[in-house]
Short mmCIF file of C-alpha atoms in Angstrom, two decimals:
data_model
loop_
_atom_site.label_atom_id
_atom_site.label_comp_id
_atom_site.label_asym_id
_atom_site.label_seq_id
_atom_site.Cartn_x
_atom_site.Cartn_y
_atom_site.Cartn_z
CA UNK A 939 -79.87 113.57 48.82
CA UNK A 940 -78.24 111.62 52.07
CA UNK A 941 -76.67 115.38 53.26
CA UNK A 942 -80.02 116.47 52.96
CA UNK A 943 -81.42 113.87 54.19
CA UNK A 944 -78.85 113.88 57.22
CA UNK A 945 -79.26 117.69 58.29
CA UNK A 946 -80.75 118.23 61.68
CA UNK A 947 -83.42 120.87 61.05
CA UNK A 948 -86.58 121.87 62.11
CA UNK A 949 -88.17 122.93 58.82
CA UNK A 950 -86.90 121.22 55.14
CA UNK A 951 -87.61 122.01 51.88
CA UNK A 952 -87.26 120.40 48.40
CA UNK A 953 -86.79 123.60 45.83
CA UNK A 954 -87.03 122.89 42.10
CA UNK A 955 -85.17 125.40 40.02
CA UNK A 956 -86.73 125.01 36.67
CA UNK A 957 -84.88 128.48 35.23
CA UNK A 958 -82.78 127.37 32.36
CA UNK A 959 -80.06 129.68 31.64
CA UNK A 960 -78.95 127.96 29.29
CA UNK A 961 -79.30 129.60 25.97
CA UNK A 962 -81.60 127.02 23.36
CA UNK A 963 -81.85 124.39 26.09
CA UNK A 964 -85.71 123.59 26.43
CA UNK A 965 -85.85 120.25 28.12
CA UNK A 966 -87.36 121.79 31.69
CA UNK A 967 -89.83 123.60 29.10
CA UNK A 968 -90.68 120.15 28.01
CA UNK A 969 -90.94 118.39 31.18
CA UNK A 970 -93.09 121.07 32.61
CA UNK A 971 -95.57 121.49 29.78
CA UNK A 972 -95.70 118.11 28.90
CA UNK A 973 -95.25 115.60 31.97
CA UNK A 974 -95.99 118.06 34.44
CA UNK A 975 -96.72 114.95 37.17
CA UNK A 976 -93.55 113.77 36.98
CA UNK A 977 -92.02 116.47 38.61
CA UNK A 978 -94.33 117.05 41.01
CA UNK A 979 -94.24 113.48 41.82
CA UNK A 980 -90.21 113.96 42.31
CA UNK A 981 -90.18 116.77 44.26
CA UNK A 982 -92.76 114.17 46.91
CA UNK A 983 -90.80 111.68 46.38
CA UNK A 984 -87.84 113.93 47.02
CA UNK A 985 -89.46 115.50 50.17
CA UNK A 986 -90.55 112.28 51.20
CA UNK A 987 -87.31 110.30 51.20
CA UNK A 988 -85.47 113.81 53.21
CA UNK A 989 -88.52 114.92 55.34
CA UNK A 990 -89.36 118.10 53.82
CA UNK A 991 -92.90 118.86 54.48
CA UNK A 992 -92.85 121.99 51.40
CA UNK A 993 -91.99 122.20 48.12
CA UNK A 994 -90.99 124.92 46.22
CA UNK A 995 -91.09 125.34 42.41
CA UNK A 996 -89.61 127.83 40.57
CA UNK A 997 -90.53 128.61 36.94
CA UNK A 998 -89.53 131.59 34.60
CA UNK A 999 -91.93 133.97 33.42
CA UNK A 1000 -91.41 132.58 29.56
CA UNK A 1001 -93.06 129.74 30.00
CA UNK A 1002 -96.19 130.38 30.44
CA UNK A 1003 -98.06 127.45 29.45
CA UNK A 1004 -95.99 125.51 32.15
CA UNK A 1005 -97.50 127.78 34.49
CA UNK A 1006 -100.84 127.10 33.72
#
């Protein structure tokens, strides 16, 4: 986070990737559909601490109640 925090830019972003390409591996399925907050509140605190003024949050069509 201190290289990102570092860069000289105009415009920052925090991106969460939460595609899992791992095959069987569910635990961004869990921490989107069931503590949804906390990762919103990371990616803040995240932006926050780097001076990122968007956030961007990816999440795979299959998980569809994460969407929601």
């Amino acid at each position: 986070m201190q290289t990102a925090k570092d860069m000289e830019s105009v415009i920052k972003f925090v991106v969460c990737n939460a595609d899992e390409g791992d095959p069987g591996a569910y635990s961004d399925r869990y921490l989107l559909e069931e503590q949804p907050h906390s990762v919103l509140l990371g990616m803040m605190i995240a932006g926050y601490v780097i001076g990122a003024e968007t956030g961007v949050l990816y999440i795979r069509a299959e998980y569809p109640e994460a969407i929601d």
